[in-house]
PDB file of C-alpha atoms and ligand atoms in Angstrom:
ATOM      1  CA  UNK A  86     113.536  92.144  71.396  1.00  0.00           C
ATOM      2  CA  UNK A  87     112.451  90.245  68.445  1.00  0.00           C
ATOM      3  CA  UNK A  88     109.481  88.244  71.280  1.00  0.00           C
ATOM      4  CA  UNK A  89     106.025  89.415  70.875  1.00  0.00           C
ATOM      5  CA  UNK A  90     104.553  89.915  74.872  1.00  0.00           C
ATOM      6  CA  UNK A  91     100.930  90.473  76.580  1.00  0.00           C
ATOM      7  CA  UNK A  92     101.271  92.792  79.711  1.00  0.00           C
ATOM      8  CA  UNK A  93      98.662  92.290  82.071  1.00  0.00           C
ATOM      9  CA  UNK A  94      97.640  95.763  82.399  1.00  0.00           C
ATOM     10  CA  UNK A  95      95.145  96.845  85.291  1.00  0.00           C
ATOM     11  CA  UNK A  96      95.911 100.295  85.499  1.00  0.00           C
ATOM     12  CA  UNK A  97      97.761 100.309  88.722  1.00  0.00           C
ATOM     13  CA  UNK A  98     101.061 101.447  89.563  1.00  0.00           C
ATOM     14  CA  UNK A  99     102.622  98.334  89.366  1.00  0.00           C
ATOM     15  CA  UNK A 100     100.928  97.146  85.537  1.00  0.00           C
ATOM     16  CA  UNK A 101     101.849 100.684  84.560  1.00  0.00           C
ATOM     17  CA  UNK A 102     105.807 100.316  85.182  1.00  0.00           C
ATOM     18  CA  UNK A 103     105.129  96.696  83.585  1.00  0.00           C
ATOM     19  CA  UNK A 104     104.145  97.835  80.710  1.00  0.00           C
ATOM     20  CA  UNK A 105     106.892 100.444  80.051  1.00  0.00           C
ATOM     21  CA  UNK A 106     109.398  97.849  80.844  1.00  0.00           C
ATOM     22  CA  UNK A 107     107.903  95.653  77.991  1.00  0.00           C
ATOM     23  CA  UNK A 108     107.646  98.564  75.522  1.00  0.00           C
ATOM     24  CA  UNK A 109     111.172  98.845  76.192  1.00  0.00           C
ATOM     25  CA  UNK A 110     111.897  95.164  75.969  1.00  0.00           C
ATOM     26  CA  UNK A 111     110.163  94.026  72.894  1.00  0.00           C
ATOM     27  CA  UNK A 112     109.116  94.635  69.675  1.00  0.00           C
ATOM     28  CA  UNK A 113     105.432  93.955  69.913  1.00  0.00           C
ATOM     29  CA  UNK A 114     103.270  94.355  72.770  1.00  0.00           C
ATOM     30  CA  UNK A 115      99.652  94.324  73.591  1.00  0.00           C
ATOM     31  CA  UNK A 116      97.419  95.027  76.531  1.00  0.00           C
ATOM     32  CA  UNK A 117      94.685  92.569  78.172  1.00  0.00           C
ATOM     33  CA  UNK A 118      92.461  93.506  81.596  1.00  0.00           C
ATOM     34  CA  UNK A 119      89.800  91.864  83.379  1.00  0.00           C
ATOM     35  CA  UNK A 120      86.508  93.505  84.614  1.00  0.00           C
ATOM     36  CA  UNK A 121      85.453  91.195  87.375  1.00  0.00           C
ATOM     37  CA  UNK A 122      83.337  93.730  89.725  1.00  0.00           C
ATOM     38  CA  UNK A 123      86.112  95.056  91.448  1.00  0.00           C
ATOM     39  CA  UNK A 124      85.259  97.896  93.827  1.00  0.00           C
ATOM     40  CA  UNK A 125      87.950  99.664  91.995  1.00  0.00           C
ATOM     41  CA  UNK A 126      86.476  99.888  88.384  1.00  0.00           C
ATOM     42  CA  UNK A 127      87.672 103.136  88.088  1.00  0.00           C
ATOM     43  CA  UNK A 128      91.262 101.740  87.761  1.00  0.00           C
ATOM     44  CA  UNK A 129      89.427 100.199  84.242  1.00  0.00           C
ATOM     45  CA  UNK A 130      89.126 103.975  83.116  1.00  0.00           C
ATOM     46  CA  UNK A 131      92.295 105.011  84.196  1.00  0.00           C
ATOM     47  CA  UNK A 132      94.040 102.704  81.664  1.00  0.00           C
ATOM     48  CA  UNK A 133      92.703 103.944  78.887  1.00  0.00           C
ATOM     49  CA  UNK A 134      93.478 107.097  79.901  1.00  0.00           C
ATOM     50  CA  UNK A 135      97.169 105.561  80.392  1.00  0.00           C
ATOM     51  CA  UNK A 136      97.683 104.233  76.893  1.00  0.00           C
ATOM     52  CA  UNK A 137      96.502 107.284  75.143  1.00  0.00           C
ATOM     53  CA  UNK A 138      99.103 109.233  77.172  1.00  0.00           C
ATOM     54  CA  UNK A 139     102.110 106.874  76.248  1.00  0.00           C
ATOM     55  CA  UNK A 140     100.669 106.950  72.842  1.00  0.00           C
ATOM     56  CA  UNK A 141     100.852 110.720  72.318  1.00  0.00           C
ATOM     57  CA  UNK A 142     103.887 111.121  75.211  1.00  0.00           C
ATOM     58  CA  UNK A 143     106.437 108.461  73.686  1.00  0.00           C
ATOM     59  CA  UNK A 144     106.516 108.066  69.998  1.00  0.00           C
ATOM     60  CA  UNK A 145     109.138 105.045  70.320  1.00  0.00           C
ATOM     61  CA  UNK A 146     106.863 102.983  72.314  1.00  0.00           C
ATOM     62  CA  UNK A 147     103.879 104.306  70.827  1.00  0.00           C
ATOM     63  CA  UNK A 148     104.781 102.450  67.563  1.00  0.00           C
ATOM     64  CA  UNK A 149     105.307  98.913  69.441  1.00  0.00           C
ATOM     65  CA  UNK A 150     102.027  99.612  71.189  1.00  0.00           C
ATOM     66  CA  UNK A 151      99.565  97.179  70.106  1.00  0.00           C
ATOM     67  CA  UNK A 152      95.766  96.410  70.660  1.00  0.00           C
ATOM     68  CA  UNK A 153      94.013  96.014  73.878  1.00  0.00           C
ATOM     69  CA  UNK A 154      91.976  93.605  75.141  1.00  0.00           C
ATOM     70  CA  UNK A 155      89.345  93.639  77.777  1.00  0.00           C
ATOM     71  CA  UNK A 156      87.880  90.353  79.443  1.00  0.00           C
ATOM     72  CA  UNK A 157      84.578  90.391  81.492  1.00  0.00           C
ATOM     73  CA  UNK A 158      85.151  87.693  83.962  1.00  0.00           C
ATOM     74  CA  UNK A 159      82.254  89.030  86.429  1.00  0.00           C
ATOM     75  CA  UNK A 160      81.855  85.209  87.115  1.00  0.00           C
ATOM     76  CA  UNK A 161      84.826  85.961  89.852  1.00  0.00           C
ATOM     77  CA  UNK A 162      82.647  88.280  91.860  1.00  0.00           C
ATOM     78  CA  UNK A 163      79.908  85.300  92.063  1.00  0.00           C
ATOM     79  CA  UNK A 164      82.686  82.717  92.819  1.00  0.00           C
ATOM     80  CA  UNK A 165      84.397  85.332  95.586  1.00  0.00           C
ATOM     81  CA  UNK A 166      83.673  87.347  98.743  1.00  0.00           C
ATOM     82  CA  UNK A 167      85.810  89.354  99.533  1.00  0.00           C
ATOM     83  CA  UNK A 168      86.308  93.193 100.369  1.00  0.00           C
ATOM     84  CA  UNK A 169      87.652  93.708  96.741  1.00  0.00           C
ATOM     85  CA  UNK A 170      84.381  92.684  95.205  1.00  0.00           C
ATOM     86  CA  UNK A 171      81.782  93.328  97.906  1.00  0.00           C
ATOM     87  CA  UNK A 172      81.186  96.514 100.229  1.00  0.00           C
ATOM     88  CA  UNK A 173      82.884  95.399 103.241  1.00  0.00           C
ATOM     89  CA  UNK A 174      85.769  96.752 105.474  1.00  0.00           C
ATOM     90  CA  UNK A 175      89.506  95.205 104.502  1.00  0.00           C
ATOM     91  CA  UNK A 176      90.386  93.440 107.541  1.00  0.00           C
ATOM     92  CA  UNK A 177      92.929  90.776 108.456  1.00  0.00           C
ATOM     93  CA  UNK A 178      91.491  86.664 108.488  1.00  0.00           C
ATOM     94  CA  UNK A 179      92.356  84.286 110.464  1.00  0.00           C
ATOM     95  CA  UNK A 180      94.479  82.616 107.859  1.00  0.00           C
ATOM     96  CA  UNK A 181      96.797  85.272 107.956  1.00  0.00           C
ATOM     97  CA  UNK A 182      95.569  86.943 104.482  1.00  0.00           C
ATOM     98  CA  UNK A 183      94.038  90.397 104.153  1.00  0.00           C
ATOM     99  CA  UNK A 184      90.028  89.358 103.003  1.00  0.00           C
ATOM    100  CA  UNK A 185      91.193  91.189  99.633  1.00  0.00           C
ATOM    101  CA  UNK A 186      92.198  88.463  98.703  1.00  0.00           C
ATOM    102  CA  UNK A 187      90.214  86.964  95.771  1.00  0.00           C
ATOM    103  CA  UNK A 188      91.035  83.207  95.560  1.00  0.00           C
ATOM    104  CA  UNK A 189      93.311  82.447  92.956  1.00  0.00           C
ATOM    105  CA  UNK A 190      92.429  85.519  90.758  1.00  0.00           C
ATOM    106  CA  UNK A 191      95.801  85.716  88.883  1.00  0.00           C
ATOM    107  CA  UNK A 192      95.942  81.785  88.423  1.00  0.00           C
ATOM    108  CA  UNK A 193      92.856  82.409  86.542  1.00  0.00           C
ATOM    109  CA  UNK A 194      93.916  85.652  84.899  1.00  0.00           C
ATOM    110  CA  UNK A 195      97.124  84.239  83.340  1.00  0.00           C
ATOM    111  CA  UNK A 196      95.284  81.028  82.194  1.00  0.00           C
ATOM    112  CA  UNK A 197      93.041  83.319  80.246  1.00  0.00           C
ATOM    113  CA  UNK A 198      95.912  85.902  79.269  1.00  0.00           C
ATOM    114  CA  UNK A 199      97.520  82.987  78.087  1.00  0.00           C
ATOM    115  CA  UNK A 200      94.432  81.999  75.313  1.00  0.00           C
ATOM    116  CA  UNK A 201      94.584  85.330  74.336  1.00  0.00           C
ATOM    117  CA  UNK A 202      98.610  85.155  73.483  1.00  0.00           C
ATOM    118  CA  UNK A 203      98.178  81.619  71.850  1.00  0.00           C
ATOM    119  CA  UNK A 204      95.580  83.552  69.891  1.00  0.00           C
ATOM    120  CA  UNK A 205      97.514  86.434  68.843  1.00  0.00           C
ATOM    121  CA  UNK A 206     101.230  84.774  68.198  1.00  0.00           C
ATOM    122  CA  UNK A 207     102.207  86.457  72.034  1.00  0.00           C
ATOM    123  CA  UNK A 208     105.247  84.444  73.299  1.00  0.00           C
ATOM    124  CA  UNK A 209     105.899  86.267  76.657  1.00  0.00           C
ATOM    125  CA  UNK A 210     103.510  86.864  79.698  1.00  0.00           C
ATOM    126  CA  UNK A 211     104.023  90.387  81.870  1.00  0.00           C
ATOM    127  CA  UNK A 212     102.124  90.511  85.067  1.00  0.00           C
ATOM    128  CA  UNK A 213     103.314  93.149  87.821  1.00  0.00           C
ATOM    129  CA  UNK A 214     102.963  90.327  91.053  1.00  0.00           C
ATOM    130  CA  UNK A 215     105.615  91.157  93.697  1.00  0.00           C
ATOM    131  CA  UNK A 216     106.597  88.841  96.347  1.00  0.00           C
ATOM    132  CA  UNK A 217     109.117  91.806  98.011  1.00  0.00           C
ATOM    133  CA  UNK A 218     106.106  94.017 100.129  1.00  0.00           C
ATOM    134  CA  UNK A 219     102.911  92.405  98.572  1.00  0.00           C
ATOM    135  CA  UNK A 220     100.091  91.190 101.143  1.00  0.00           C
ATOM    136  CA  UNK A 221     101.129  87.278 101.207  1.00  0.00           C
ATOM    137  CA  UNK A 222      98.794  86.796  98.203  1.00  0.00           C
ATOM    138  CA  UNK A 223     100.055  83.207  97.291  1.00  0.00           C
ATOM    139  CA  UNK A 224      98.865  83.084  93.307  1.00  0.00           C
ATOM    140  CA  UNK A 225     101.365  86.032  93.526  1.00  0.00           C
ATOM    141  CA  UNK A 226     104.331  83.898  94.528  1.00  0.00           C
ATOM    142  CA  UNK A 227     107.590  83.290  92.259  1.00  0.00           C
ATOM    143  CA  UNK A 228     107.121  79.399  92.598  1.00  0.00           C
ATOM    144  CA  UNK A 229     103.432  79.764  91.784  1.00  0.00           C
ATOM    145  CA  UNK A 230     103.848  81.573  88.467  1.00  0.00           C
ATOM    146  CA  UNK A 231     106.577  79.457  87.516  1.00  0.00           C
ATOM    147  CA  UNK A 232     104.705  76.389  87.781  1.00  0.00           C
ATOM    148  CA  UNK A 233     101.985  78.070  86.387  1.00  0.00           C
ATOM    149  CA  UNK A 234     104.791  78.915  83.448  1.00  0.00           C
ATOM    150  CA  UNK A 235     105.578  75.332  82.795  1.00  0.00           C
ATOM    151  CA  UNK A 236     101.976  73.934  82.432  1.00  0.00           C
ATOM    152  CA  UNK A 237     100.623  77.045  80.292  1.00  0.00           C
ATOM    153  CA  UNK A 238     103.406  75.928  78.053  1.00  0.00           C
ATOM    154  CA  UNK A 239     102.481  71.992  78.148  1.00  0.00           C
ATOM    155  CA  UNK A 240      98.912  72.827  78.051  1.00  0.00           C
ATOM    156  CA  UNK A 241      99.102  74.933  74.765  1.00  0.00           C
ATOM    157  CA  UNK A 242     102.393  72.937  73.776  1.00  0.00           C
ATOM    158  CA  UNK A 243     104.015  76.486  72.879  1.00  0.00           C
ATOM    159  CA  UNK A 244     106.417  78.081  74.992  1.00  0.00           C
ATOM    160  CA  UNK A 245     104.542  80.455  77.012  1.00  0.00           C
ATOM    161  CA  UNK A 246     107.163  82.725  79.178  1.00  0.00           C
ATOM    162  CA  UNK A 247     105.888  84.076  82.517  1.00  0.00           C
ATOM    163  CA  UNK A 248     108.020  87.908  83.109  1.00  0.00           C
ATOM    164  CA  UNK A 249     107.492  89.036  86.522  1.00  0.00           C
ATOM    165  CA  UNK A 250     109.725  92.200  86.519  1.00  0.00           C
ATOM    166  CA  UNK A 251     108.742  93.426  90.056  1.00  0.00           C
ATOM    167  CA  UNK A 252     108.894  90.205  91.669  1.00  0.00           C
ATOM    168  CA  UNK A 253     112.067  91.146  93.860  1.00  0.00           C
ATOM    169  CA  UNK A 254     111.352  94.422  93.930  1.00  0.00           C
ATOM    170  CA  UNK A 255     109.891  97.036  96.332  1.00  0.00           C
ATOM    171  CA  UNK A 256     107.670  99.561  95.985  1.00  0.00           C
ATOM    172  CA  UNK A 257     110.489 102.231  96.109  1.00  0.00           C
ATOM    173  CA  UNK A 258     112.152 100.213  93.543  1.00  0.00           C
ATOM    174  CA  UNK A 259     109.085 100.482  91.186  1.00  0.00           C
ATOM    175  CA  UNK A 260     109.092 104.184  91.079  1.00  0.00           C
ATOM    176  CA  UNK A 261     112.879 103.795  90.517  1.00  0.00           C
ATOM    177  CA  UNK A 262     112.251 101.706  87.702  1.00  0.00           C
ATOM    178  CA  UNK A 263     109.731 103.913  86.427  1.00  0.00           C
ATOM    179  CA  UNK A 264     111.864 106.835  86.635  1.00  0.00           C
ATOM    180  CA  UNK A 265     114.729 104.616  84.911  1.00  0.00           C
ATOM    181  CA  UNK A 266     112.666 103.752  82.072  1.00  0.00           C
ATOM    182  CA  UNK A 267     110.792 106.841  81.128  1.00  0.00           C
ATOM    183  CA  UNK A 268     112.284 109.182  83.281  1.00  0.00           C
ATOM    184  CA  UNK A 269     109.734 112.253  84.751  1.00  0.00           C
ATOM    185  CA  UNK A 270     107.209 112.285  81.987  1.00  0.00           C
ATOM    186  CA  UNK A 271     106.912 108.865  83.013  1.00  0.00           C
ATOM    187  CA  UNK A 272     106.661 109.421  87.073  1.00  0.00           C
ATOM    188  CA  UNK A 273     104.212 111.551  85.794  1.00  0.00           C
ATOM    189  CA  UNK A 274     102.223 109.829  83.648  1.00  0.00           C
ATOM    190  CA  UNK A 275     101.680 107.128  86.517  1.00  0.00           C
ATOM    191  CA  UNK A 276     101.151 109.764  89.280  1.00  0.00           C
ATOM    192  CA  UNK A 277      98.489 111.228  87.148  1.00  0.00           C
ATOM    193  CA  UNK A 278      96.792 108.124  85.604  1.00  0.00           C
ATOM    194  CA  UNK A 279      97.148 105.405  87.267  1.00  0.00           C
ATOM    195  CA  UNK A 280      95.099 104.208  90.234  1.00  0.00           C
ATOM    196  CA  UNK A 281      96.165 101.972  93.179  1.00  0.00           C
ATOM    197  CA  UNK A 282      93.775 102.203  96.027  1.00  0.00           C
ATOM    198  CA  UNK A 283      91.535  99.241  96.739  1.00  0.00           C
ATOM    199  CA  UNK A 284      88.473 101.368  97.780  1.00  0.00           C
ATOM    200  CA  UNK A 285      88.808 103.744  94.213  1.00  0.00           C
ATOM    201  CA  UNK A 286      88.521 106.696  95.808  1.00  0.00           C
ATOM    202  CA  UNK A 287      89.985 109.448  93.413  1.00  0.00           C
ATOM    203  CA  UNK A 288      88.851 112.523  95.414  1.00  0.00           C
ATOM    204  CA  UNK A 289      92.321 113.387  96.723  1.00  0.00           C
ATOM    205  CA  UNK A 290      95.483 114.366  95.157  1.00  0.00           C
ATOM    206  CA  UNK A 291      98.469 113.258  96.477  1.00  0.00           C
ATOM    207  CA  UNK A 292     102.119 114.022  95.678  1.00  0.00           C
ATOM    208  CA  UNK A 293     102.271 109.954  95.144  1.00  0.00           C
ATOM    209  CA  UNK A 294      98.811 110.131  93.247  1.00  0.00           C
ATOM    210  CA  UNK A 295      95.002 109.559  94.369  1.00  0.00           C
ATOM    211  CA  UNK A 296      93.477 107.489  96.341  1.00  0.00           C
ATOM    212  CA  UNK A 297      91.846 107.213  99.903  1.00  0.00           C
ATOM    213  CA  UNK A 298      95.230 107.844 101.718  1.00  0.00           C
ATOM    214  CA  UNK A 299      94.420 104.744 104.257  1.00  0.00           C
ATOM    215  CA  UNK A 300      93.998 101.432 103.082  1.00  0.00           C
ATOM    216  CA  UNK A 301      96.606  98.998 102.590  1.00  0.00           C
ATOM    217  CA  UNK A 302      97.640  99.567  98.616  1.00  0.00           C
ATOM    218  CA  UNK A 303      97.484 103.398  99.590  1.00  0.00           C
ATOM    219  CA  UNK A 304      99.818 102.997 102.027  1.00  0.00           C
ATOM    220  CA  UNK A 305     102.092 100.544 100.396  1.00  0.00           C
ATOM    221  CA  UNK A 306     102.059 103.506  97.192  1.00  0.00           C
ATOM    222  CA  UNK A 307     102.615 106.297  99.404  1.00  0.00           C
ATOM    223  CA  UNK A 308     105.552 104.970 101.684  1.00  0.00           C
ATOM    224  CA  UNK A 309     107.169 103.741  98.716  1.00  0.00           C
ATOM    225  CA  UNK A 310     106.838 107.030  96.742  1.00  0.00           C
ATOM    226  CA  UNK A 311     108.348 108.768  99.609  1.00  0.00           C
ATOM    227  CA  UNK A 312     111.248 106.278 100.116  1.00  0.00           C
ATOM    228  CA  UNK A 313     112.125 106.937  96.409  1.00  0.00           C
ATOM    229  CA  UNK A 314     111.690 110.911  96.522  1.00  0.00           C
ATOM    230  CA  UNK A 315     114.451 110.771  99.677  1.00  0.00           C
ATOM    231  CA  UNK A 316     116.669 109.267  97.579  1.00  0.00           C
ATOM    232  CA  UNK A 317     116.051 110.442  93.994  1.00  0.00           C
ATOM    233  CA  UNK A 318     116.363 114.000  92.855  1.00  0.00           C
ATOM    234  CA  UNK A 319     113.428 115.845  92.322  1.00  0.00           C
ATOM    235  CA  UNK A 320     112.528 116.984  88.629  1.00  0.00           C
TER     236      UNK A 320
HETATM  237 ZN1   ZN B  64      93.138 103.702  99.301  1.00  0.00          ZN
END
């Protein structure tokens, strides 16, 4: 509790439940984002909107809630091509990787999360990464981030700690975790606010939220959301 942490905070679904788990968790916490041309900018505006609603919505983690930082790394779109970054349909390559995947985006994310943390007296990591239903994104991997764990903390010589709270856990799970840690204003909060889909489409309210409906992290957020509302009883 007494550990000072840095959630990695998109604005997704996943981030979101991240970063009530840490408010929980510790006694200081602050925010960081990149802005690296993804087609889903939107998800940048969403956050904001997030954090004002915790703010106002719960007082106890309001007081823990620290500044945010936002990163332009828009050298990743020149360094990637890929159907996050550039207008093109999400398909399957031959590798065996959806082409949405942006080559080693969260090594690179951490390494600069991690400069920000030295920089502010941050001890503990929180990224949302999930190797339960996630699309085989390596840099998302257990063994990846806990490598990555062990040389962020030789590199800065200062124990950096690498929390992956989803890591083991599905998408159903997340909205059970959600609903665990904030209850319903909570679900709500991250129905509302949050954004998921990889094409940023926000004309369409769902039950589960907005978002196109069809692509891959619209699917993975809708199935989910409806696994957990067969189990869990409605508000
Ligand atoms: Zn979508």
């Amino acid at each position: 509790m007494n550990s000072k942490a840095l959630v990695l905070f998109s604005g997704g679904q996943d981030s979101a439940t991240c970063l009530a788990w840490a408010l929980e968790r510790y006694a200081h916490v602050e925010t960081i984002a990149f802005n690296y041309g993804q087609r889903h900018a939107v998800e940048l505006q969403c956050r904001l909107e997030m954090m004002a609603q915790l703010r106002s919505g719960f007082p106890a983690w309001a007081e823990r809630l620290g500044p945010d930082h936002l990163l332009d790394l828009s050298v990743l779109g020149q360094i990637s091509d890929t159907a996050l970054t550039q207008d093109q349909a999400i398909t399957m390559q031959a590798n065996g990787l959806p082409n949405t995947f942006v080559p080693g985006r969260n090594l690179l994310f951490f390494n600069f999360a991690a400069a920000v943390a030295y920089r502010r007296g941050l001890q503990v990591l929180v990224g949302g990464m999930c190797e339960t239903d996630y699309s085989g994104y390596p840099d998302c991997r257990d063994n990846t981030l806990k490598a990555l764990q062990v040389a962020l903390s030789l590199g800065l010589d200062s124990p950096m700690v690498i929390e992956t709270p989803l890591m083991w856990v599905d998408k159903a799970g997340t909205w059970a975790l959600a609903q665990s840690l904030g209850g319903w204003p909570l679900m709500d909060l991250i129905i509302e606010h949050t954004h998921t889909c990889y094409l940023g489409d926000r004309s369409t309210r769902h039950a589960w939220g907005y978002g196109c409906g069809q692509c891959p992290a619209c699917d993975l957020r809708r199935t989910g959301f409806e696994t957990f509302t067969g189990q869990a009883p409605q508000p």
